[in-house]
Amino acid sequence: MVSAMKKSLVVMALAASAVEASAFVPNGAASPVKTMAVGTGSATAAKPSAAVAAVKSFEAVTGRSATAVALSATGGAAAEAAEDDKAGLKDALVTGGYFALWYLFNIGYNIYNKQALNILSYPWTVATIQMAVGIPYFCALWALGIRKAPKLSMADLKTLFPVALCHTGVHVGAVIALGAGAVSFAHIVKASEPVVTCLLNFLLLGQVLPTKVYMTLLPIIGGVGIASMKELSFTWLALAAAMLSNVSSSARGVLSKKTMSGKQIGENLDAPNLYSVLTAMSTVILIPLMLAMEGSGFFGAFKDVVAAGDFTNKSLATLLALGGATYYAYNEVAFQALGRVNPVTHAVGNTIKRVVIIVASVIAFKTPMSTGSIIGSSVAIAGTLMYSLAMNAAKEKKE
C-alpha cells in the first residue's frame, strides 16, 4: 500500500512539472506565472494551480521534495529490474541443475545396471529389486508430510492397473535389453519409440497426425535398421526386449490419455505421486512374474559370486541398491527438470540425454561401435528430435 501511494504521489509530481514549470524553478529565478501576470497589467500574481498546491502539500507533509521522491522511485525500478535479473539467473541455474542431475543419475543407472547384470544374469529379479528400492523413499516423504500422500479407492487402483502393467513392461524390457546386449544398442533401439507411439495412437485413439510428423519417422526407422545391421554385439533378445520397452512406454502414454484424461483420480495424485503409485503397483506385479520366470535362483547365484571372492555381501548388495536408487532418482528428477521448460527444450534435452548415455556407456564398458552403427544411431536420434519438434508444432497449431 505504501509503495502504491508513493507511486501515485510521484505521478502527481511529474504531472505538476508538466503543467506548471515554476514548481521546480529556483527561488531567484523569474516565475512564468508572475511574468504572465505583469504582461497583462494585473496588480497581483496569478494563483498557483491545484497541481502545484498538491505538490507543496506533499512536501510539507513528508518533508521531502517531489524531485527527490521521483528520483527515488526511478532507483527503485532499477533495483526491481536487478532483482528480476537475479531471480531469472537463479531459475536458470536451478533448471540446469535438474538437467545435470537427470543426466548424471541416468548415466549412473545404466552403468550400475549393466554391471549388476554382467555379474548376475537374472534380469527379472534385478528389475524387481530396482523397482522396489524407491518405495522406502516416497513412503518416508509421505510419512514425514514433506509430500502429501495420495488417497486412492479400489476403483482408482483398478483404473491405474493397466497403466501400471505398461510401466512394468517399460522397465523389465529395458533391463532385459541391457543385459542381453550393449547399453548403446538398447538406447538406439529405444529411439524408435515414436514409431510405436504413432501406430498405437492411430489404432487405439483414431488419431491421425500431420504428414510432416509421419515423415520424421522415416529417418528413425532407417537409422535403427542400419544400426541393427552393423551392431557388433547384436542379439535378437536385446532387440525384442528393447521393442517391448518401447511398446509398453507408448501404450502407457496412450492408456493414460484414454483412462485418465479429464478424470479426477483420488486426491493429491500429482505427477510425482502418480509415479510413486505406479512404482508400488509395478513392484507387486513383478514379484510373482520374477518367481515364475527365475524362481529363487538369484539368491544362490548371489552366494556363489560372494564365495568366489570378487564381491562381499555388502559390496554386491550396494551395487544392486545403487542401480535401484539411481533408477528412481533419475525419473524423479526428470519430472522436476521437464516441468520447468517448454516442450522444445524438453525434446532437445531428451535427445541430448540419449546421446550422452550412449557415449558414456561406450567409454565405461569400452564397447566397440562400427562406423555403420554410429551413422545409424546418429540418423535415428536426429529423427527422434525432428519428430518431437514436429509434434510440438502440430499441437501449437491445433491450439
mmCIF file with all atom_site columns, N, CA, C and O in Angstrom, residues 76-115:
data_model
loop_
_atom_site.group_PDB
_atom_site.id
_atom_site.type_symbol
_atom_site.label_atom_id
_atom_site.label_alt_id
_atom_site.label_comp_id
_atom_site.label_asym_id
_atom_site.label_entity_id
_atom_site.label_seq_id
_atom_site.pdbx_PDB_ins_code
_atom_site.Cartn_x
_atom_site.Cartn_y
_atom_site.Cartn_z
_atom_site.occupancy
_atom_site.B_iso_or_equiv
_atom_site.pdbx_formal_charge
_atom_site.auth_seq_id
_atom_site.auth_comp_id
_atom_site.auth_asym_id
_atom_site.auth_atom_id
_atom_site.pdbx_PDB_model_num
ATOM 1   N N  . GLY A 1 76  ? 14.263 2.779   -7.436  1.00 0.00 ? 76  GLY A N  1
ATOM 2   C CA . GLY A 1 76  ? 13.546 1.569   -7.008  1.00 0.00 ? 76  GLY A CA 1
ATOM 3   C C  . GLY A 1 76  ? 13.219 0.671   -8.179  1.00 0.00 ? 76  GLY A C  1
ATOM 4   O O  . GLY A 1 76  ? 13.312 -0.552  -8.089  1.00 0.00 ? 76  GLY A O  1
ATOM 5   N N  . ALA A 1 77  ? 12.836 1.283   -9.310  1.00 0.00 ? 77  ALA A N  1
ATOM 6   C CA . ALA A 1 77  ? 12.527 0.492   -10.506 1.00 0.00 ? 77  ALA A CA 1
ATOM 7   C C  . ALA A 1 77  ? 13.769 -0.231  -10.993 1.00 0.00 ? 77  ALA A C  1
ATOM 8   O O  . ALA A 1 77  ? 13.715 -1.391  -11.413 1.00 0.00 ? 77  ALA A O  1
ATOM 9   N N  . ALA A 1 78  ? 14.912 0.466   -10.939 1.00 0.00 ? 78  ALA A N  1
ATOM 10  C CA . ALA A 1 78  ? 16.160 -0.168  -11.363 1.00 0.00 ? 78  ALA A CA 1
ATOM 11  C C  . ALA A 1 78  ? 16.511 -1.326  -10.448 1.00 0.00 ? 78  ALA A C  1
ATOM 12  O O  . ALA A 1 78  ? 16.959 -2.390  -10.896 1.00 0.00 ? 78  ALA A O  1
ATOM 13  N N  . ALA A 1 79  ? 16.299 -1.114  -9.138  1.00 0.00 ? 79  ALA A N  1
ATOM 14  C CA . ALA A 1 79  ? 16.573 -2.187  -8.179  1.00 0.00 ? 79  ALA A CA 1
ATOM 15  C C  . ALA A 1 79  ? 15.661 -3.379  -8.410  1.00 0.00 ? 79  ALA A C  1
ATOM 16  O O  . ALA A 1 79  ? 16.082 -4.539  -8.311  1.00 0.00 ? 79  ALA A O  1
ATOM 17  N N  . GLU A 1 80  ? 14.386 -3.063  -8.752  1.00 0.00 ? 80  GLU A N  1
ATOM 18  C CA . GLU A 1 80  ? 13.429 -4.139  -9.016  1.00 0.00 ? 80  GLU A CA 1
ATOM 19  C C  . GLU A 1 80  ? 13.832 -4.927  -10.260 1.00 0.00 ? 80  GLU A C  1
ATOM 20  O O  . GLU A 1 80  ? 13.727 -6.161  -10.291 1.00 0.00 ? 80  GLU A O  1
ATOM 21  N N  . ALA A 1 81  ? 14.324 -4.222  -11.287 1.00 0.00 ? 81  ALA A N  1
ATOM 22  C CA . ALA A 1 81  ? 14.796 -4.902  -12.500 1.00 0.00 ? 81  ALA A CA 1
ATOM 23  C C  . ALA A 1 81  ? 15.990 -5.784  -12.186 1.00 0.00 ? 81  ALA A C  1
ATOM 24  O O  . ALA A 1 81  ? 16.125 -6.893  -12.711 1.00 0.00 ? 81  ALA A O  1
ATOM 25  N N  . ALA A 1 82  ? 16.883 -5.283  -11.317 1.00 0.00 ? 82  ALA A N  1
ATOM 26  C CA . ALA A 1 82  ? 18.055 -6.070  -10.925 1.00 0.00 ? 82  ALA A CA 1
ATOM 27  C C  . ALA A 1 82  ? 17.637 -7.334  -10.180 1.00 0.00 ? 82  ALA A C  1
ATOM 28  O O  . ALA A 1 82  ? 18.207 -8.407  -10.378 1.00 0.00 ? 82  ALA A O  1
ATOM 29  N N  . GLU A 1 83  ? 16.602 -7.188  -9.325  1.00 0.00 ? 83  GLU A N  1
ATOM 30  C CA . GLU A 1 83  ? 16.094 -8.358  -8.601  1.00 0.00 ? 83  GLU A CA 1
ATOM 31  C C  . GLU A 1 83  ? 15.510 -9.383  -9.566  1.00 0.00 ? 83  GLU A C  1
ATOM 32  O O  . GLU A 1 83  ? 15.677 -10.594 -9.386  1.00 0.00 ? 83  GLU A O  1
ATOM 33  N N  . ASP A 1 84  ? 14.791 -8.889  -10.606 1.00 0.00 ? 84  ASP A N  1
ATOM 34  C CA . ASP A 1 84  ? 14.225 -9.801  -11.614 1.00 0.00 ? 84  ASP A CA 1
ATOM 35  C C  . ASP A 1 84  ? 15.333 -10.557 -12.344 1.00 0.00 ? 84  ASP A C  1
ATOM 36  O O  . ASP A 1 84  ? 15.202 -11.748 -12.629 1.00 0.00 ? 84  ASP A O  1
ATOM 37  N N  . ASP A 1 85  ? 16.429 -9.837  -12.655 1.00 0.00 ? 85  ASP A N  1
ATOM 38  C CA . ASP A 1 85  ? 17.556 -10.480 -13.327 1.00 0.00 ? 85  ASP A CA 1
ATOM 39  C C  . ASP A 1 85  ? 18.162 -11.565 -12.448 1.00 0.00 ? 85  ASP A C  1
ATOM 40  O O  . ASP A 1 85  ? 18.501 -12.655 -12.924 1.00 0.00 ? 85  ASP A O  1
ATOM 41  N N  . LYS A 1 86  ? 18.288 -11.267 -11.148 1.00 0.00 ? 86  LYS A N  1
ATOM 42  C CA . LYS A 1 86  ? 18.833 -12.255 -10.218 1.00 0.00 ? 86  LYS A CA 1
ATOM 43  C C  . LYS A 1 86  ? 17.926 -13.472 -10.123 1.00 0.00 ? 86  LYS A C  1
ATOM 44  O O  . LYS A 1 86  ? 18.391 -14.611 -10.087 1.00 0.00 ? 86  LYS A O  1
ATOM 45  N N  . ALA A 1 87  ? 16.604 -13.220 -10.074 1.00 0.00 ? 87  ALA A N  1
ATOM 46  C CA . ALA A 1 87  ? 15.639 -14.324 -9.994  1.00 0.00 ? 87  ALA A CA 1
ATOM 47  C C  . ALA A 1 87  ? 15.701 -15.184 -11.257 1.00 0.00 ? 87  ALA A C  1
ATOM 48  O O  . ALA A 1 87  ? 15.638 -16.415 -11.188 1.00 0.00 ? 87  ALA A O  1
ATOM 49  N N  . GLY A 1 88  ? 15.837 -14.525 -12.430 1.00 0.00 ? 88  GLY A N  1
ATOM 50  C CA . GLY A 1 88  ? 15.943 -15.265 -13.681 1.00 0.00 ? 88  GLY A CA 1
ATOM 51  C C  . GLY A 1 88  ? 17.192 -16.121 -13.734 1.00 0.00 ? 88  GLY A C  1
ATOM 52  O O  . GLY A 1 88  ? 17.156 -17.269 -14.192 1.00 0.00 ? 88  GLY A O  1
ATOM 53  N N  . LEU A 1 89  ? 18.312 -15.557 -13.249 1.00 0.00 ? 89  LEU A N  1
ATOM 54  C CA . LEU A 1 89  ? 19.561 -16.309 -13.211 1.00 0.00 ? 89  LEU A CA 1
ATOM 55  C C  . LEU A 1 89  ? 19.452 -17.497 -12.264 1.00 0.00 ? 89  LEU A C  1
ATOM 56  O O  . LEU A 1 89  ? 19.893 -18.610 -12.591 1.00 0.00 ? 89  LEU A O  1
ATOM 57  N N  . LYS A 1 90  ? 18.827 -17.269 -11.116 1.00 0.00 ? 90  LYS A N  1
ATOM 58  C CA . LYS A 1 90  ? 18.654 -18.351 -10.148 1.00 0.00 ? 90  LYS A CA 1
ATOM 59  C C  . LYS A 1 90  ? 17.792 -19.463 -10.734 1.00 0.00 ? 90  LYS A C  1
ATOM 60  O O  . LYS A 1 90  ? 18.098 -20.655 -10.576 1.00 0.00 ? 90  LYS A O  1
ATOM 61  N N  . ASP A 1 91  ? 16.706 -19.085 -11.420 1.00 0.00 ? 91  ASP A N  1
ATOM 62  C CA . ASP A 1 91  ? 15.815 -20.074 -12.028 1.00 0.00 ? 91  ASP A CA 1
ATOM 63  C C  . ASP A 1 91  ? 16.553 -20.886 -13.093 1.00 0.00 ? 91  ASP A C  1
ATOM 64  O O  . ASP A 1 91  ? 16.398 -22.106 -13.187 1.00 0.00 ? 91  ASP A O  1
ATOM 65  N N  . ALA A 1 92  ? 17.381 -20.200 -13.888 1.00 0.00 ? 92  ALA A N  1
ATOM 66  C CA . ALA A 1 92  ? 18.153 -20.892 -14.924 1.00 0.00 ? 92  ALA A CA 1
ATOM 67  C C  . ALA A 1 92  ? 19.149 -21.870 -14.308 1.00 0.00 ? 92  ALA A C  1
ATOM 68  O O  . ALA A 1 92  ? 19.330 -22.991 -14.809 1.00 0.00 ? 92  ALA A O  1
ATOM 69  N N  . LEU A 1 93  ? 19.776 -21.467 -13.213 1.00 0.00 ? 93  LEU A N  1
ATOM 70  C CA . LEU A 1 93  ? 20.738 -22.345 -12.543 1.00 0.00 ? 93  LEU A CA 1
ATOM 71  C C  . LEU A 1 93  ? 20.054 -23.563 -11.945 1.00 0.00 ? 93  LEU A C  1
ATOM 72  O O  . LEU A 1 93  ? 20.584 -24.684 -12.010 1.00 0.00 ? 93  LEU A O  1
ATOM 73  N N  . VAL A 1 94  ? 18.864 -23.352 -11.359 1.00 0.00 ? 94  VAL A N  1
ATOM 74  C CA . VAL A 1 94  ? 18.121 -24.478 -10.776 1.00 0.00 ? 94  VAL A CA 1
ATOM 75  C C  . VAL A 1 94  ? 17.707 -25.459 -11.870 1.00 0.00 ? 94  VAL A C  1
ATOM 76  O O  . VAL A 1 94  ? 17.868 -26.676 -11.725 1.00 0.00 ? 94  VAL A O  1
ATOM 77  N N  . THR A 1 95  ? 17.181 -24.927 -12.977 1.00 0.00 ? 95  THR A N  1
ATOM 78  C CA . THR A 1 95  ? 16.782 -25.789 -14.100 1.00 0.00 ? 95  THR A CA 1
ATOM 79  C C  . THR A 1 95  ? 17.982 -26.546 -14.654 1.00 0.00 ? 95  THR A C  1
ATOM 80  O O  . THR A 1 95  ? 17.904 -27.758 -14.913 1.00 0.00 ? 95  THR A O  1
ATOM 81  N N  . GLY A 1 96  ? 19.092 -25.849 -14.825 1.00 0.00 ? 96  GLY A N  1
ATOM 82  C CA . GLY A 1 96  ? 20.312 -26.503 -15.293 1.00 0.00 ? 96  GLY A CA 1
ATOM 83  C C  . GLY A 1 96  ? 20.782 -27.581 -14.334 1.00 0.00 ? 96  GLY A C  1
ATOM 84  O O  . GLY A 1 96  ? 21.253 -28.639 -14.764 1.00 0.00 ? 96  GLY A O  1
ATOM 85  N N  . GLY A 1 97  ? 20.632 -27.317 -13.025 1.00 0.00 ? 97  GLY A N  1
ATOM 86  C CA . GLY A 1 97  ? 21.000 -28.310 -12.022 1.00 0.00 ? 97  GLY A CA 1
ATOM 87  C C  . GLY A 1 97  ? 20.143 -29.563 -12.124 1.00 0.00 ? 97  GLY A C  1
ATOM 88  O O  . GLY A 1 97  ? 20.655 -30.697 -12.012 1.00 0.00 ? 97  GLY A O  1
ATOM 89  N N  . TYR A 1 98  ? 18.835 -29.375 -12.357 1.00 0.00 ? 98  TYR A N  1
ATOM 90  C CA . TYR A 1 98  ? 17.937 -30.527 -12.514 1.00 0.00 ? 98  TYR A CA 1
ATOM 91  C C  . TYR A 1 98  ? 18.325 -31.361 -13.741 1.00 0.00 ? 98  TYR A C  1
ATOM 92  O O  . TYR A 1 98  ? 18.337 -32.596 -13.687 1.00 0.00 ? 98  TYR A O  1
ATOM 93  N N  . PHE A 1 99  ? 18.642 -30.679 -14.849 1.00 0.00 ? 99  PHE A N  1
ATOM 94  C CA . PHE A 1 99  ? 19.039 -31.399 -16.052 1.00 0.00 ? 99  PHE A CA 1
ATOM 95  C C  . PHE A 1 99  ? 20.342 -32.161 -15.832 1.00 0.00 ? 99  PHE A C  1
ATOM 96  O O  . PHE A 1 99  ? 20.494 -33.302 -16.274 1.00 0.00 ? 99  PHE A O  1
ATOM 97  N N  . ALA A 1 100 ? 21.291 -31.524 -15.137 1.00 0.00 ? 100 ALA A N  1
ATOM 98  C CA . ALA A 1 100 ? 22.571 -32.176 -14.862 1.00 0.00 ? 100 ALA A CA 1
ATOM 99  C C  . ALA A 1 100 ? 22.363 -33.428 -14.008 1.00 0.00 ? 100 ALA A C  1
ATOM 100 O O  . ALA A 1 100 ? 22.951 -34.484 -14.272 1.00 0.00 ? 100 ALA A O  1
ATOM 101 N N  . LEU A 1 101 ? 21.507 -33.320 -12.987 1.00 0.00 ? 101 LEU A N  1
ATOM 102 C CA . LEU A 1 101 ? 21.217 -34.477 -12.131 1.00 0.00 ? 101 LEU A CA 1
ATOM 103 C C  . LEU A 1 101 ? 20.479 -35.562 -12.903 1.00 0.00 ? 101 LEU A C  1
ATOM 104 O O  . LEU A 1 101 ? 20.722 -36.761 -12.708 1.00 0.00 ? 101 LEU A O  1
ATOM 105 N N  . TRP A 1 102 ? 19.563 -35.139 -13.769 1.00 0.00 ? 102 TRP A N  1
ATOM 106 C CA . TRP A 1 102 ? 18.820 -36.091 -14.596 1.00 0.00 ? 102 TRP A CA 1
ATOM 107 C C  . TRP A 1 102 ? 19.779 -36.922 -15.445 1.00 0.00 ? 102 TRP A C  1
ATOM 108 O O  . TRP A 1 102 ? 19.698 -38.153 -15.480 1.00 0.00 ? 102 TRP A O  1
ATOM 109 N N  . TYR A 1 103 ? 20.717 -36.248 -16.112 1.00 0.00 ? 103 TYR A N  1
ATOM 110 C CA . TYR A 1 103 ? 21.706 -36.949 -16.932 1.00 0.00 ? 103 TYR A CA 1
ATOM 111 C C  . TYR A 1 103 ? 22.618 -37.819 -16.072 1.00 0.00 ? 103 TYR A C  1
ATOM 112 O O  . TYR A 1 103 ? 22.919 -38.958 -16.416 1.00 0.00 ? 103 TYR A O  1
ATOM 113 N N  . LEU A 1 104 ? 23.077 -37.253 -14.953 1.00 0.00 ? 104 LEU A N  1
ATOM 114 C CA . LEU A 1 104 ? 24.009 -37.964 -14.078 1.00 0.00 ? 104 LEU A CA 1
ATOM 115 C C  . LEU A 1 104 ? 23.396 -39.248 -13.526 1.00 0.00 ? 104 LEU A C  1
ATOM 116 O O  . LEU A 1 104 ? 24.013 -40.326 -13.576 1.00 0.00 ? 104 LEU A O  1
ATOM 117 N N  . PHE A 1 105 ? 22.169 -39.140 -12.991 1.00 0.00 ? 105 PHE A N  1
ATOM 118 C CA . PHE A 1 105 ? 21.501 -40.321 -12.434 1.00 0.00 ? 105 PHE A CA 1
ATOM 119 C C  . PHE A 1 105 ? 21.204 -41.351 -13.535 1.00 0.00 ? 105 PHE A C  1
ATOM 120 O O  . PHE A 1 105 ? 21.289 -42.559 -13.297 1.00 0.00 ? 105 PHE A O  1
ATOM 121 N N  . ASN A 1 106 ? 20.855 -40.867 -14.729 1.00 0.00 ? 106 ASN A N  1
ATOM 122 C CA . ASN A 1 106 ? 20.551 -41.773 -15.834 1.00 0.00 ? 106 ASN A CA 1
ATOM 123 C C  . ASN A 1 106 ? 21.800 -42.542 -16.271 1.00 0.00 ? 106 ASN A C  1
ATOM 124 O O  . ASN A 1 106 ? 21.748 -43.757 -16.511 1.00 0.00 ? 106 ASN A O  1
ATOM 125 N N  . ILE A 1 107 ? 22.922 -41.837 -16.362 1.00 0.00 ? 107 ILE A N  1
ATOM 126 C CA . ILE A 1 107 ? 24.193 -42.495 -16.697 1.00 0.00 ? 107 ILE A CA 1
ATOM 127 C C  . ILE A 1 107 ? 24.549 -43.504 -15.609 1.00 0.00 ? 107 ILE A C  1
ATOM 128 O O  . ILE A 1 107 ? 24.931 -44.648 -15.899 1.00 0.00 ? 107 ILE A O  1
ATOM 129 N N  . GLY A 1 108 ? 24.410 -43.067 -14.339 1.00 0.00 ? 108 GLY A N  1
ATOM 130 C CA . GLY A 1 108 ? 24.720 -43.958 -13.220 1.00 0.00 ? 108 GLY A CA 1
ATOM 131 C C  . GLY A 1 108 ? 23.867 -45.211 -13.247 1.00 0.00 ? 108 GLY A C  1
ATOM 132 O O  . GLY A 1 108 ? 24.369 -46.333 -13.045 1.00 0.00 ? 108 GLY A O  1
ATOM 133 N N  . TYR A 1 109 ? 22.571 -45.039 -13.529 1.00 0.00 ? 109 TYR A N  1
ATOM 134 C CA . TYR A 1 109 ? 21.670 -46.197 -13.570 1.00 0.00 ? 109 TYR A CA 1
ATOM 135 C C  . TYR A 1 109 ? 22.101 -47.187 -14.641 1.00 0.00 ? 109 TYR A C  1
ATOM 136 O O  . TYR A 1 109 ? 22.179 -48.396 -14.389 1.00 0.00 ? 109 TYR A O  1
ATOM 137 N N  . ASN A 1 110 ? 22.386 -46.699 -15.843 1.00 0.00 ? 110 ASN A N  1
ATOM 138 C CA . ASN A 1 110 ? 22.762 -47.597 -16.936 1.00 0.00 ? 110 ASN A CA 1
ATOM 139 C C  . ASN A 1 110 ? 24.060 -48.340 -16.639 1.00 0.00 ? 110 ASN A C  1
ATOM 140 O O  . ASN A 1 110 ? 24.196 -49.529 -16.958 1.00 0.00 ? 110 ASN A O  1
ATOM 141 N N  . ILE A 1 111 ? 25.007 -47.672 -16.005 1.00 0.00 ? 111 ILE A N  1
ATOM 142 C CA . ILE A 1 111 ? 26.283 -48.318 -15.682 1.00 0.00 ? 111 ILE A CA 1
ATOM 143 C C  . ILE A 1 111 ? 26.113 -49.333 -14.553 1.00 0.00 ? 111 ILE A C  1
ATOM 144 O O  . ILE A 1 111 ? 26.567 -50.479 -14.653 1.00 0.00 ? 111 ILE A O  1
ATOM 145 N N  . TYR A 1 112 ? 25.438 -48.929 -13.459 1.00 0.00 ? 112 TYR A N  1
ATOM 146 C CA . TYR A 1 112 ? 25.222 -49.853 -12.332 1.00 0.00 ? 112 TYR A CA 1
ATOM 147 C C  . TYR A 1 112 ? 24.391 -51.057 -12.773 1.00 0.00 ? 112 TYR A C  1
ATOM 148 O O  . TYR A 1 112 ? 24.659 -52.201 -12.376 1.00 0.00 ? 112 TYR A O  1
ATOM 149 N N  . ASN A 1 113 ? 23.398 -50.790 -13.592 1.00 0.00 ? 113 ASN A N  1
ATOM 150 C CA . ASN A 1 113 ? 22.504 -51.860 -14.056 1.00 0.00 ? 113 ASN A CA 1
ATOM 151 C C  . ASN A 1 113 ? 23.279 -52.877 -14.902 1.00 0.00 ? 113 ASN A C  1
ATOM 152 O O  . ASN A 1 113 ? 23.166 -54.092 -14.706 1.00 0.00 ? 113 ASN A O  1
ATOM 153 N N  . LYS A 1 114 ? 24.077 -52.367 -15.837 1.00 0.00 ? 114 LYS A N  1
ATOM 154 C CA . LYS A 1 114 ? 24.851 -53.258 -16.710 1.00 0.00 ? 114 LYS A CA 1
ATOM 155 C C  . LYS A 1 114 ? 25.875 -54.054 -15.912 1.00 0.00 ? 114 LYS A C  1
ATOM 156 O O  . LYS A 1 114 ? 26.085 -55.260 -16.157 1.00 0.00 ? 114 LYS A O  1
ATOM 157 N N  . GLN A 1 115 ? 26.523 -53.406 -14.938 1.00 0.00 ? 115 GLN A N  1
ATOM 158 C CA . GLN A 1 115 ? 27.488 -54.107 -14.098 1.00 0.00 ? 115 GLN A CA 1
ATOM 159 C C  . GLN A 1 115 ? 26.824 -55.241 -13.317 1.00 0.00 ? 115 GLN A C  1
ATOM 160 O O  . GLN A 1 115 ? 27.360 -56.356 -13.236 1.00 0.00 ? 115 GLN A O  1
#
